[in-house]
mmCIF file of C-alpha atoms in Angstrom:
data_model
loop_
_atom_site.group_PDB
_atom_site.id
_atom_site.type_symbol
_atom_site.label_atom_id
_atom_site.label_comp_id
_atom_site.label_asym_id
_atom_site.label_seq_id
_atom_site.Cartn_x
_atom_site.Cartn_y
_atom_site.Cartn_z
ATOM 1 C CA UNK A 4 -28.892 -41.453 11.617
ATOM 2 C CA UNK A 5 -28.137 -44.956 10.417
ATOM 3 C CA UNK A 6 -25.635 -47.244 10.184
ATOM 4 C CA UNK A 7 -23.832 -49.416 8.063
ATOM 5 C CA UNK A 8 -22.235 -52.721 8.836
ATOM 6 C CA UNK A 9 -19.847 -54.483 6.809
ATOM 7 C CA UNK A 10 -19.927 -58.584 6.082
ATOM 8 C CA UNK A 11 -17.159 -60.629 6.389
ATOM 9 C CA UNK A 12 -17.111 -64.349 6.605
ATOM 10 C CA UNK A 13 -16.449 -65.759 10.267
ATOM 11 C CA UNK A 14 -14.125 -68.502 8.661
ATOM 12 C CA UNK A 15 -11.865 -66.662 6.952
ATOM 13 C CA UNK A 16 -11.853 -63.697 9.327
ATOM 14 C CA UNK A 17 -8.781 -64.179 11.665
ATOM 15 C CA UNK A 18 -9.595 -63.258 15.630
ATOM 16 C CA UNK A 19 -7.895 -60.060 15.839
ATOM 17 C CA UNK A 20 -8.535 -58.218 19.054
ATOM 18 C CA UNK A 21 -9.081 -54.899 17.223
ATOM 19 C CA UNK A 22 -11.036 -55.048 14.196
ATOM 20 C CA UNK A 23 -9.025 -54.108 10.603
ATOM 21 C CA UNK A 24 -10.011 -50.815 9.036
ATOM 22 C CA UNK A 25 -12.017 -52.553 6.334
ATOM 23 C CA UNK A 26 -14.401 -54.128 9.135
ATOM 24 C CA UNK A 27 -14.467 -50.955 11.596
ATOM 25 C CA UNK A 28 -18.146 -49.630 11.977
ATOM 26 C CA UNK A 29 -18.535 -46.708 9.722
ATOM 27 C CA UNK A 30 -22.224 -44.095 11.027
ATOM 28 C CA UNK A 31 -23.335 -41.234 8.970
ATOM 29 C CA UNK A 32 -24.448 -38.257 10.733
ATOM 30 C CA UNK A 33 -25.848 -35.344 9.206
ATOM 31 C CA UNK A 34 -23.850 -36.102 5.576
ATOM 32 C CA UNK A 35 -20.747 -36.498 7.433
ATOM 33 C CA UNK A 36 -18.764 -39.663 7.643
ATOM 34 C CA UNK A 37 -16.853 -40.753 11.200
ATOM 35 C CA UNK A 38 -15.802 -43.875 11.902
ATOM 36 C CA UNK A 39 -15.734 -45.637 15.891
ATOM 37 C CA UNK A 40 -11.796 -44.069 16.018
ATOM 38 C CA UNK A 41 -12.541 -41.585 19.227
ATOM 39 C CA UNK A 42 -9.247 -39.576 17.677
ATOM 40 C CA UNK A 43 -11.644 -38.665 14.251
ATOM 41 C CA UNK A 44 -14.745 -38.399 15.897
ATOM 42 C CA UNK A 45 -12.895 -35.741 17.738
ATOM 43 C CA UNK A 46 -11.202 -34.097 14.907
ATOM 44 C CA UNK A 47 -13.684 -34.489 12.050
ATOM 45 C CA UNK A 48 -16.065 -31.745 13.367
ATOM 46 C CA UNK A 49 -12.897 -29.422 13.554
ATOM 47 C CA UNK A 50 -11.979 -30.381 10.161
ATOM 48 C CA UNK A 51 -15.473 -29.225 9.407
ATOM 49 C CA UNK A 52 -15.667 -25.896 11.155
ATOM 50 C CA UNK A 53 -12.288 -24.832 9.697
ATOM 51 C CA UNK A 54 -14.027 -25.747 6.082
ATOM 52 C CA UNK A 55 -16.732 -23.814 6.838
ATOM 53 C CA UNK A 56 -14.566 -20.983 8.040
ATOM 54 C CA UNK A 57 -12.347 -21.105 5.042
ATOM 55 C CA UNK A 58 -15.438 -20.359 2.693
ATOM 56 C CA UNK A 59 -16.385 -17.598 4.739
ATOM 57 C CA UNK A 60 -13.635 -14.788 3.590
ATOM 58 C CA UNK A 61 -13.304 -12.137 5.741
ATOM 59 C CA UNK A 62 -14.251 -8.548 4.314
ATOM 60 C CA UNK A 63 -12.779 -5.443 5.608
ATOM 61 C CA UNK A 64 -13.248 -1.711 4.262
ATOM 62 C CA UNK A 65 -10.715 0.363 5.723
ATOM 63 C CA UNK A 66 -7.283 0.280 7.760
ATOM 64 C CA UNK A 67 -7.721 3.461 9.194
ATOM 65 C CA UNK A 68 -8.167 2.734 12.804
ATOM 66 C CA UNK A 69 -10.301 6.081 13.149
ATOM 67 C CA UNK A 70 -12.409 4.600 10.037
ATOM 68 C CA UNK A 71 -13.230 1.164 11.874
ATOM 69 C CA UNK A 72 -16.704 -0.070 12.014
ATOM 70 C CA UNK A 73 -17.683 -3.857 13.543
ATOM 71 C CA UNK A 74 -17.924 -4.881 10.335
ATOM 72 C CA UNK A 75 -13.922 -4.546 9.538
ATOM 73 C CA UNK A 76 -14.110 -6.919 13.107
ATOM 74 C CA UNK A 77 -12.135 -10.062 11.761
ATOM 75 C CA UNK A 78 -11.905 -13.639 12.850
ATOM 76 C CA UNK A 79 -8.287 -15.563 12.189
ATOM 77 C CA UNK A 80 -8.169 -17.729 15.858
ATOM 78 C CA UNK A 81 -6.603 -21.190 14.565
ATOM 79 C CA UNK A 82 -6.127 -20.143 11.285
ATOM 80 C CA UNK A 83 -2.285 -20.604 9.389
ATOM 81 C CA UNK A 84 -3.280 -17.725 6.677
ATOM 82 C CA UNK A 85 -6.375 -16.294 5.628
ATOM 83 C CA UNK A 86 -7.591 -14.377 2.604
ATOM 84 C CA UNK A 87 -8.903 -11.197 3.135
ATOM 85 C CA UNK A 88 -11.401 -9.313 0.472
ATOM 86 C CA UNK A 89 -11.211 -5.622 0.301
ATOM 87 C CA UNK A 90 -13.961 -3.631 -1.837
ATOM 88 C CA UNK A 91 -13.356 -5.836 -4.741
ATOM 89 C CA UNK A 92 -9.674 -7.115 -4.019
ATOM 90 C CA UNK A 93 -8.388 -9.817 -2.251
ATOM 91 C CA UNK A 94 -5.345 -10.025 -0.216
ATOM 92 C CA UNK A 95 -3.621 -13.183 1.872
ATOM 93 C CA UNK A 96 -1.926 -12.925 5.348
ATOM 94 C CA UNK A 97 -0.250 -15.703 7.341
ATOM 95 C CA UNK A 98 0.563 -16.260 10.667
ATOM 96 C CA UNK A 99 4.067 -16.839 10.549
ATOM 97 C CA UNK A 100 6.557 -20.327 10.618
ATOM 98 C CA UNK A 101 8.688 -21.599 13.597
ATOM 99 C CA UNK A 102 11.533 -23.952 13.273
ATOM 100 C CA UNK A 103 11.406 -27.016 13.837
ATOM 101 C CA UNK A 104 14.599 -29.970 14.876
ATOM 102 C CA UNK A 105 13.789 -32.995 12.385
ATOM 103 C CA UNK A 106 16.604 -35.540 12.233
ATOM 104 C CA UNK A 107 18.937 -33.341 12.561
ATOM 105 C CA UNK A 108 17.717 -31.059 9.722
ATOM 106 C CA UNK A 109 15.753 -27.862 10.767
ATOM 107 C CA UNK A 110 11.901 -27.543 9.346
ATOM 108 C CA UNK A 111 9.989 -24.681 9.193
ATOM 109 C CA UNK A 112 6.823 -25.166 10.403
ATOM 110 C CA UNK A 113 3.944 -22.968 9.647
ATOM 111 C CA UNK A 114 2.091 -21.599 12.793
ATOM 112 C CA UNK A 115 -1.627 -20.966 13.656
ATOM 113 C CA UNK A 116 -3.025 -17.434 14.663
ATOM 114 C CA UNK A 117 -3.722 -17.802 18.327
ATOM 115 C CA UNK A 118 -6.727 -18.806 19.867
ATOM 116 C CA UNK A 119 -7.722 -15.312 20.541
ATOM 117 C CA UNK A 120 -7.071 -13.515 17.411
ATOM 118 C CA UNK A 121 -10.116 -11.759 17.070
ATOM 119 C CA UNK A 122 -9.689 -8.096 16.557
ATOM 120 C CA UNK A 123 -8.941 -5.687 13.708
ATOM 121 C CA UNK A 124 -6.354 -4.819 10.623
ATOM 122 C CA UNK A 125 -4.902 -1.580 11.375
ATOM 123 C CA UNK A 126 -2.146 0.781 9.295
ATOM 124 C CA UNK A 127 0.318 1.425 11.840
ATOM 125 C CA UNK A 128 2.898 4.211 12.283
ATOM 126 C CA UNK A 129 5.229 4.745 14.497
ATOM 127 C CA UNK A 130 5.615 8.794 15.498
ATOM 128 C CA UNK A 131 9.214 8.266 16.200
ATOM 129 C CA UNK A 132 10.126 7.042 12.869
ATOM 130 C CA UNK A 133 10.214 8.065 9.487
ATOM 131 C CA UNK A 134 7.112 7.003 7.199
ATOM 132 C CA UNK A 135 9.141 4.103 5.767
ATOM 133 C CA UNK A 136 8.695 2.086 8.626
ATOM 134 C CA UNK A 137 4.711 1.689 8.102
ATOM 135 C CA UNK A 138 3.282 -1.922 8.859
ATOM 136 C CA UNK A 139 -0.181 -2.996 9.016
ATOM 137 C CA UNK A 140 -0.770 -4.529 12.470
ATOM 138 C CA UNK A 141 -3.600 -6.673 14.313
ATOM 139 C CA UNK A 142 -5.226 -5.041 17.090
ATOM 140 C CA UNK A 143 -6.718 -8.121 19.182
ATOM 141 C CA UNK A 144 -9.997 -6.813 21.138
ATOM 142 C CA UNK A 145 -12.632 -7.889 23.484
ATOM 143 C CA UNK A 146 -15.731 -7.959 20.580
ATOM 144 C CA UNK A 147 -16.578 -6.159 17.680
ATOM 145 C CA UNK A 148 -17.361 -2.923 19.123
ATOM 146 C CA UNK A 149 -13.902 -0.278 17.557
ATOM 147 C CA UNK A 150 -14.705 1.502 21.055
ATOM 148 C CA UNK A 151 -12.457 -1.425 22.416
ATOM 149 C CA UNK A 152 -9.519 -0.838 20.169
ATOM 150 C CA UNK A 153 -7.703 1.215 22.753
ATOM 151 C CA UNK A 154 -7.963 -1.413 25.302
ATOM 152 C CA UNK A 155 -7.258 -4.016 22.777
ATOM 153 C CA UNK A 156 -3.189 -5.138 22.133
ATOM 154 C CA UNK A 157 -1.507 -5.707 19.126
ATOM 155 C CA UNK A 158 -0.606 -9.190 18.254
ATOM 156 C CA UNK A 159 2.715 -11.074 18.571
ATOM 157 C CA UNK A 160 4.124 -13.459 16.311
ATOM 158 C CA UNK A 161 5.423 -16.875 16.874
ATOM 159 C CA UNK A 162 9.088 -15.060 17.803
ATOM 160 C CA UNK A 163 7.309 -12.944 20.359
ATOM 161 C CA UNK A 164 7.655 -9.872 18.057
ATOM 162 C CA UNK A 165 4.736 -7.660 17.129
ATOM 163 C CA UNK A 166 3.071 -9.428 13.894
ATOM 164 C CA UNK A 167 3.285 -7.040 11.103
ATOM 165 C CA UNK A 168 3.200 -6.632 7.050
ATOM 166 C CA UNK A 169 5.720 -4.567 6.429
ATOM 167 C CA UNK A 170 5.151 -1.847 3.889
ATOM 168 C CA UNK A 171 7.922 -3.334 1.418
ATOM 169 C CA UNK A 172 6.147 -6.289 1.692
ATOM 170 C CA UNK A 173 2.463 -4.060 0.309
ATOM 171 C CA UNK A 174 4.324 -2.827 -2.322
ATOM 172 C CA UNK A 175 6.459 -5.888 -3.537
ATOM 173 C CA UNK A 176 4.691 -8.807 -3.059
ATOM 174 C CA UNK A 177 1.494 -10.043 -4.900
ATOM 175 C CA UNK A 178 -0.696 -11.282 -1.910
ATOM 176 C CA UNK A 179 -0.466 -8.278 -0.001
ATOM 177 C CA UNK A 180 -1.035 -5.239 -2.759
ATOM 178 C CA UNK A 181 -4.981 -4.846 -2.332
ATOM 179 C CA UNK A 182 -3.338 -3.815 1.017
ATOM 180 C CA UNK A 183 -1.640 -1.111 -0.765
ATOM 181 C CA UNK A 184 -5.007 0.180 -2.484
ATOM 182 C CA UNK A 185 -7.034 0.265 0.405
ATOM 183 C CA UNK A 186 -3.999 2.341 2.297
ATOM 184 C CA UNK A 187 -4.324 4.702 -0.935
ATOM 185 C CA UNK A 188 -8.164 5.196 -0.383
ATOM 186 C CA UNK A 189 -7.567 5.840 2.845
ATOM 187 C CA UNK A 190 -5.418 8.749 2.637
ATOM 188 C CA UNK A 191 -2.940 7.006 4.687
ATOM 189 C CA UNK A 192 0.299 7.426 2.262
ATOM 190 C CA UNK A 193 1.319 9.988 0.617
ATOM 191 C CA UNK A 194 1.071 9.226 -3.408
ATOM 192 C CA UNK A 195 4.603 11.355 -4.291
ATOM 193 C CA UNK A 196 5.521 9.265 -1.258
ATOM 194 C CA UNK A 197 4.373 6.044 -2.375
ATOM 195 C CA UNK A 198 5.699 6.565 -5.681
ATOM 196 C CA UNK A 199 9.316 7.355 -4.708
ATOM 197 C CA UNK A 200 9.522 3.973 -2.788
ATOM 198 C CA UNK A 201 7.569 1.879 -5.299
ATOM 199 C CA UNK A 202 10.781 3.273 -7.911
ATOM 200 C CA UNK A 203 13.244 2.712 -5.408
ATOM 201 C CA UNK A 204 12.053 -0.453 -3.473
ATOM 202 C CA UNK A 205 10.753 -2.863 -6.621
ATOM 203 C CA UNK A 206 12.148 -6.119 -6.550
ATOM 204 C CA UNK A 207 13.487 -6.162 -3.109
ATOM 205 C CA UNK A 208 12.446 -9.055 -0.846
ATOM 206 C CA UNK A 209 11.423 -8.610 2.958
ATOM 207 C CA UNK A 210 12.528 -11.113 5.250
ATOM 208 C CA UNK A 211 10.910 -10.603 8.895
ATOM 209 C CA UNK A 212 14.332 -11.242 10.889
ATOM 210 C CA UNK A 213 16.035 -8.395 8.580
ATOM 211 C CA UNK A 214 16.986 -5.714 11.564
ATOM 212 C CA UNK A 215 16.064 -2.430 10.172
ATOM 213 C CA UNK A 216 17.754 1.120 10.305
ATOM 214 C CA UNK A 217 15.620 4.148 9.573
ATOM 215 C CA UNK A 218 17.915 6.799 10.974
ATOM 216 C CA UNK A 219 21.108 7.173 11.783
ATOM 217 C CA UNK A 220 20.927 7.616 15.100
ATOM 218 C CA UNK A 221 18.241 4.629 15.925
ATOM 219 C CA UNK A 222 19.432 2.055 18.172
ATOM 220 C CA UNK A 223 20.549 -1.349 16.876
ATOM 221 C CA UNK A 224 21.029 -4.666 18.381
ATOM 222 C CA UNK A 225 24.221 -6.675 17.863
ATOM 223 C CA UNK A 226 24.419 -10.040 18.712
ATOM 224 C CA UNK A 227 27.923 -11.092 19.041
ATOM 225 C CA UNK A 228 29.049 -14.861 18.144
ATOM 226 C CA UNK A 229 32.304 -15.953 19.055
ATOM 227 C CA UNK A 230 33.053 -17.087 15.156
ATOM 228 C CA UNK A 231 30.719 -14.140 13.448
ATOM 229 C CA UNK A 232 32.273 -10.771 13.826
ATOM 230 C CA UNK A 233 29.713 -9.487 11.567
ATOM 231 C CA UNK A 234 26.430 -7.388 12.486
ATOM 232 C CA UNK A 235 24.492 -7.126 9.432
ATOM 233 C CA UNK A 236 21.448 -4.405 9.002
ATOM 234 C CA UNK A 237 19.238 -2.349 6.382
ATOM 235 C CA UNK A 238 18.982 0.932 5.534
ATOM 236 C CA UNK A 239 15.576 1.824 4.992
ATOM 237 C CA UNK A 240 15.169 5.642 3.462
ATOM 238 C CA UNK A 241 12.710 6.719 0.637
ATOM 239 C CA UNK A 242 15.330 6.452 -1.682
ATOM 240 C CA UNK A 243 17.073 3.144 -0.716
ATOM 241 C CA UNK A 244 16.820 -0.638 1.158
ATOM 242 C CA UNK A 245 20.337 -1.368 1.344
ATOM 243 C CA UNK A 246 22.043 -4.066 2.994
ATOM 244 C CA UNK A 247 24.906 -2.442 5.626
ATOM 245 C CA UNK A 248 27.704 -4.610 6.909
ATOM 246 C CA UNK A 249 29.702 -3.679 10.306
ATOM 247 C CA UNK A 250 32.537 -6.283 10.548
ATOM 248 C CA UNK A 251 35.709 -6.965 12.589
ATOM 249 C CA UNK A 252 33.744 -6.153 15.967
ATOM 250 C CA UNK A 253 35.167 -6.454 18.894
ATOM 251 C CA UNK A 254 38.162 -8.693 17.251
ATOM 252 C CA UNK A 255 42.099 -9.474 18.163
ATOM 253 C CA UNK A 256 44.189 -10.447 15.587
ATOM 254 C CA UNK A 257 47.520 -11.462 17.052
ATOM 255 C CA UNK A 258 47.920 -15.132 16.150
ATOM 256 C CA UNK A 259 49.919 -15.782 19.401
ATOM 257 C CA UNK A 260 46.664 -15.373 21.726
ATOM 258 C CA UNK A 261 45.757 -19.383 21.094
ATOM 259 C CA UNK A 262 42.058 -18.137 19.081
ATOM 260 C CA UNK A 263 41.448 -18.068 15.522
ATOM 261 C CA UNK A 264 42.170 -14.971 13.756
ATOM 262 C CA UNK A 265 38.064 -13.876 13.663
ATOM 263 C CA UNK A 266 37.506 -14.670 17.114
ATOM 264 C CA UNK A 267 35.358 -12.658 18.888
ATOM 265 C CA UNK A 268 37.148 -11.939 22.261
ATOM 266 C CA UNK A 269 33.803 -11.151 24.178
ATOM 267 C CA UNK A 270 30.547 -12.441 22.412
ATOM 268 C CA UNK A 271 27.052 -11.143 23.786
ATOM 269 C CA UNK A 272 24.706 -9.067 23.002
ATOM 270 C CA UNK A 273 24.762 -5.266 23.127
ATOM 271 C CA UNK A 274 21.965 -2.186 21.841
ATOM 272 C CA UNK A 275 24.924 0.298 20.034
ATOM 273 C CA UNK A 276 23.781 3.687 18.073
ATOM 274 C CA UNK A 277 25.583 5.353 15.211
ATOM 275 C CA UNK A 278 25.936 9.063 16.154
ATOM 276 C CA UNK A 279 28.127 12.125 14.180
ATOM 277 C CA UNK A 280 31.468 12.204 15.692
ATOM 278 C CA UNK A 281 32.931 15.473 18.187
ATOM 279 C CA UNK A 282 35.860 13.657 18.953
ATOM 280 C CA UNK A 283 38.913 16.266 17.815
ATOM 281 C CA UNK A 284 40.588 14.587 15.854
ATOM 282 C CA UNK A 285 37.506 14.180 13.678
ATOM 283 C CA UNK A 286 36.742 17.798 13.581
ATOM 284 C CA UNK A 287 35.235 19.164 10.294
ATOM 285 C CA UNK A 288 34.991 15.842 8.723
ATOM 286 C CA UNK A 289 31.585 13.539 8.718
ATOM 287 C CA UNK A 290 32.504 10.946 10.340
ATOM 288 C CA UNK A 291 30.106 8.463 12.961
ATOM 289 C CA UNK A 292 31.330 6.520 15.590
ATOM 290 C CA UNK A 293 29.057 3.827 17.628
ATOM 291 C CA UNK A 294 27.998 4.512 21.430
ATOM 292 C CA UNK A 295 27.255 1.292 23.514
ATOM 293 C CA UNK A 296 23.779 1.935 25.147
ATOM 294 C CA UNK A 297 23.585 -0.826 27.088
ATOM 295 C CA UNK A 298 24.937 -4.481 27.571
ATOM 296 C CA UNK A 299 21.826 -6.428 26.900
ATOM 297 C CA UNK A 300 23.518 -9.735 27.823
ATOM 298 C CA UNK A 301 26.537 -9.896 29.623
ATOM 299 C CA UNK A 302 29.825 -10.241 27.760
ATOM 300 C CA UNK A 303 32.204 -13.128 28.317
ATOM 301 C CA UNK A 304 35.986 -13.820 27.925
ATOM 302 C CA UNK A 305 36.402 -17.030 25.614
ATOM 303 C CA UNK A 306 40.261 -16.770 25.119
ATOM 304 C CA UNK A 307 41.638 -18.228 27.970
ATOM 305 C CA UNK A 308 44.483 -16.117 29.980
ATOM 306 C CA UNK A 309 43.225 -13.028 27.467
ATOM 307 C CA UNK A 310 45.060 -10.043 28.190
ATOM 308 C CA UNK A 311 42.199 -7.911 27.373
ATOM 309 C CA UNK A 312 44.211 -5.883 24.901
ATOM 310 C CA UNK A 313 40.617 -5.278 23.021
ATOM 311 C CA UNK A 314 38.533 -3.914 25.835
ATOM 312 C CA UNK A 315 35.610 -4.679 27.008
ATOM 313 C CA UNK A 316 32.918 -2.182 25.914
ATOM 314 C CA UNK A 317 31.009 -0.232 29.065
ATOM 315 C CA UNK A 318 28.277 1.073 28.558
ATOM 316 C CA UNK A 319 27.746 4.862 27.769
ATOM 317 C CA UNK A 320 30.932 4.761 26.116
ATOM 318 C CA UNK A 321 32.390 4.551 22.308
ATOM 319 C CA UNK A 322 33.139 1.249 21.113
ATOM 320 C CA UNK A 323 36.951 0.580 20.696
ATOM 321 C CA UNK A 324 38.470 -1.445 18.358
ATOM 322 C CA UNK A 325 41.999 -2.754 17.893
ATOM 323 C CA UNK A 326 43.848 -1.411 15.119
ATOM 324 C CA UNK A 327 47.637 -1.564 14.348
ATOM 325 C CA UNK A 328 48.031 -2.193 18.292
ATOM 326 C CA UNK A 329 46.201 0.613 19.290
ATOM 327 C CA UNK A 330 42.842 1.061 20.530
ATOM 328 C CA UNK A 331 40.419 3.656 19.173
ATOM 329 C CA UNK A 332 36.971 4.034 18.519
ATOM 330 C CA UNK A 333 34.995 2.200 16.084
ATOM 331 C CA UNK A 334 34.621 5.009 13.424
ATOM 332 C CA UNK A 335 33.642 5.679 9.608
ATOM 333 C CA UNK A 336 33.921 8.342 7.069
ATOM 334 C CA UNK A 337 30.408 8.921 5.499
ATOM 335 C CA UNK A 338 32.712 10.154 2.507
ATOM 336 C CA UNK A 339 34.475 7.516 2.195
ATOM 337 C CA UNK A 340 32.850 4.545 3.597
ATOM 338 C CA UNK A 341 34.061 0.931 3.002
ATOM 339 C CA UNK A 342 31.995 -0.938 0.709
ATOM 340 C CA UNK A 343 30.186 -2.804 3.409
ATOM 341 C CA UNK A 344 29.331 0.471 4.717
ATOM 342 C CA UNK A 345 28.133 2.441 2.174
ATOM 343 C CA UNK A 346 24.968 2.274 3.051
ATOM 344 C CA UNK A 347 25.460 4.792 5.433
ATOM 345 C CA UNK A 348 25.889 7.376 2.719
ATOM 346 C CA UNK A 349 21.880 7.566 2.233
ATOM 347 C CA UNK A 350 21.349 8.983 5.493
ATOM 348 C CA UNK A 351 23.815 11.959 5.129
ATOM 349 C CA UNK A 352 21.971 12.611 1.273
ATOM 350 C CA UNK A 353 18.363 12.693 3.491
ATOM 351 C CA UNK A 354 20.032 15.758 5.431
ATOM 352 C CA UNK A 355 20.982 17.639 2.139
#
């Protein structure tokens, strides 16, 4: 170690009770400038590390979770994204962004894995859903050892949700399709499969807040603005991603009730279902109607004096809606569907 000192004349130097940058004592240690700054002498050696952890790519050979061997045992504490080399591919992954309040403008902010993400990619599926919802997950684990893996728990992302790749995202974006080969190896998708939603999926982007909607019968969760009538989900079949629209919830339009005419007379949240209608007066038809499963935050009256002419749902029962001043249950023709809700259609063509 030595060190370096920089010359200034005492005359023209002014008497500044911290030294300027230009005079600050500079040491070289090991290659590796720091100057007396306690805040870089802290942070230079991270800098360093994170360098050094950058070059060092991690390798994986399978995303089979029965496959796993400690060398698919991967590193990504502190990290924003990380390549990832496969055989001789390479893929990217990234932690995820939060948002961020910057005069009065929102920012998203790219996040860093955890501290303790230390664990292995895995292919995950869901037994209670159809093979379109497949996501590659990260098991987080004790050490190396794939013995672990059962005692091990998946990761969350920054929104608390389980961190996931989506299998859209594997077959439509760039950074992600070595994924894609590796799950091919692996025998994990089917290749008619695979090639069915490769045709019917390409150029569709995944967004991680889209709600999805493998089955007709899955439960959903509507949040319920006062000004946004509007739930808005995805069908996700083999055959289709389609964007399905269920508006005018839970909405009064009489314009002498002092609201605007898209108010939403009692905004919350609530998990609903889609189910095939035995209601008699829809006998013979295929029609759905949507069950409230349960109130998932409780509802409030924002029109003052309201007269609660659109009720308020309970749970267990069919969702009512007000129509020509009547109440009746939300319904839909799968026949004849609105435009919005045409999506619908794919999951009575999956029954055929």
């Amino acid at each position: 170690m030595f060190l370096i000192f920089f010359r200034h004349s005492i005359s023209t130097l002014p008497p500044f009770k911290n030294p300027p940058a230009a005079a600050r004592l500079r040491i070289h240690v090991d290659g590796c400038k720091y100057t007396t700054s306690q805040a870089t002498l802290e942070s230079a050696p991270l800098k360093n590390l994170r360098r050094r952890r950058r070059a060092e790519i991690p390798r994986i050979h399978t995303l089979d979770r029965n496959r796993l061997t400690p060398r698919d045992f991967v590193d990504l504490s502190n990290l924003t994204t990380s390549p990832i080399a496969m055989d001789s591919l390479k893929a990217s992954i990234a932690y995820g962004h939060t948002s961020h309040l910057d005069y009065e403008r929102h920012k998203m902010i790219r996040s860093r894995f955890p501290p303790d993400a230390r664990g292995f990619l895995y292919y995950h599926q869901d037994p209670r859903l159809p093979l379109t919802a497949g996501e590659i997950r990260f098991r987080v684990t004790a050490g190396p050892d794939p013995a672990l893996f059962d005692a091990g728990k998946d990761l969350l992302d920054p929104h608390g949700t389980f961190w996931s790749i989506h299998l859209l995202k594997l077959i439509n974006s760039k950074i992600h399709r070595a994924f894609k080969e590796i799950l091919g190896k692996d025998e994990l998708l089917d290749p008619k499969f695979l090639r069915t939603i490769e045709k019917s999926w390409v150029g569709i982007r995944f967004c991680q807040s889209m709600r999805m909607l493998y089955y007709l019968e899955q439960p959903f969760e509507a949040i319920l603005k006062p000004k946004t009538p509007l739930v808005n989900l995805r069908v996700v079949t083999p055959h289709a991603f389609d964007e399905l629209r269920i508006h005018n919830f839970l909405v009064d339009y009489r314009s002498d009730i002092g609201a605007s005419p898209y108010t939403v007379t009692h905004p919350g949240r609530l998990l609903l279902r889609f189910e095939r209608s035995t209601l008699p007066e829809h006998a013979g038809s295929d029609v759905v109607v949507i069950r409230v499963l349960k109130i998932l935050e409780p509802l409030k009256v924002v029109i003052p004096m309201y007269d609660m002419a659109v009720p308020m749902p309970c749970e267990g029962e069919l969702l009512q809606i007000r129509y020509r001043n009547k109440n009746r249950p939300y319904s839909m023709d799968l026949n004849n569907p609105t435009s919005s809700m045409k999506a619908l259609q794919f999951f009575a063509l999956e029954r055929l």
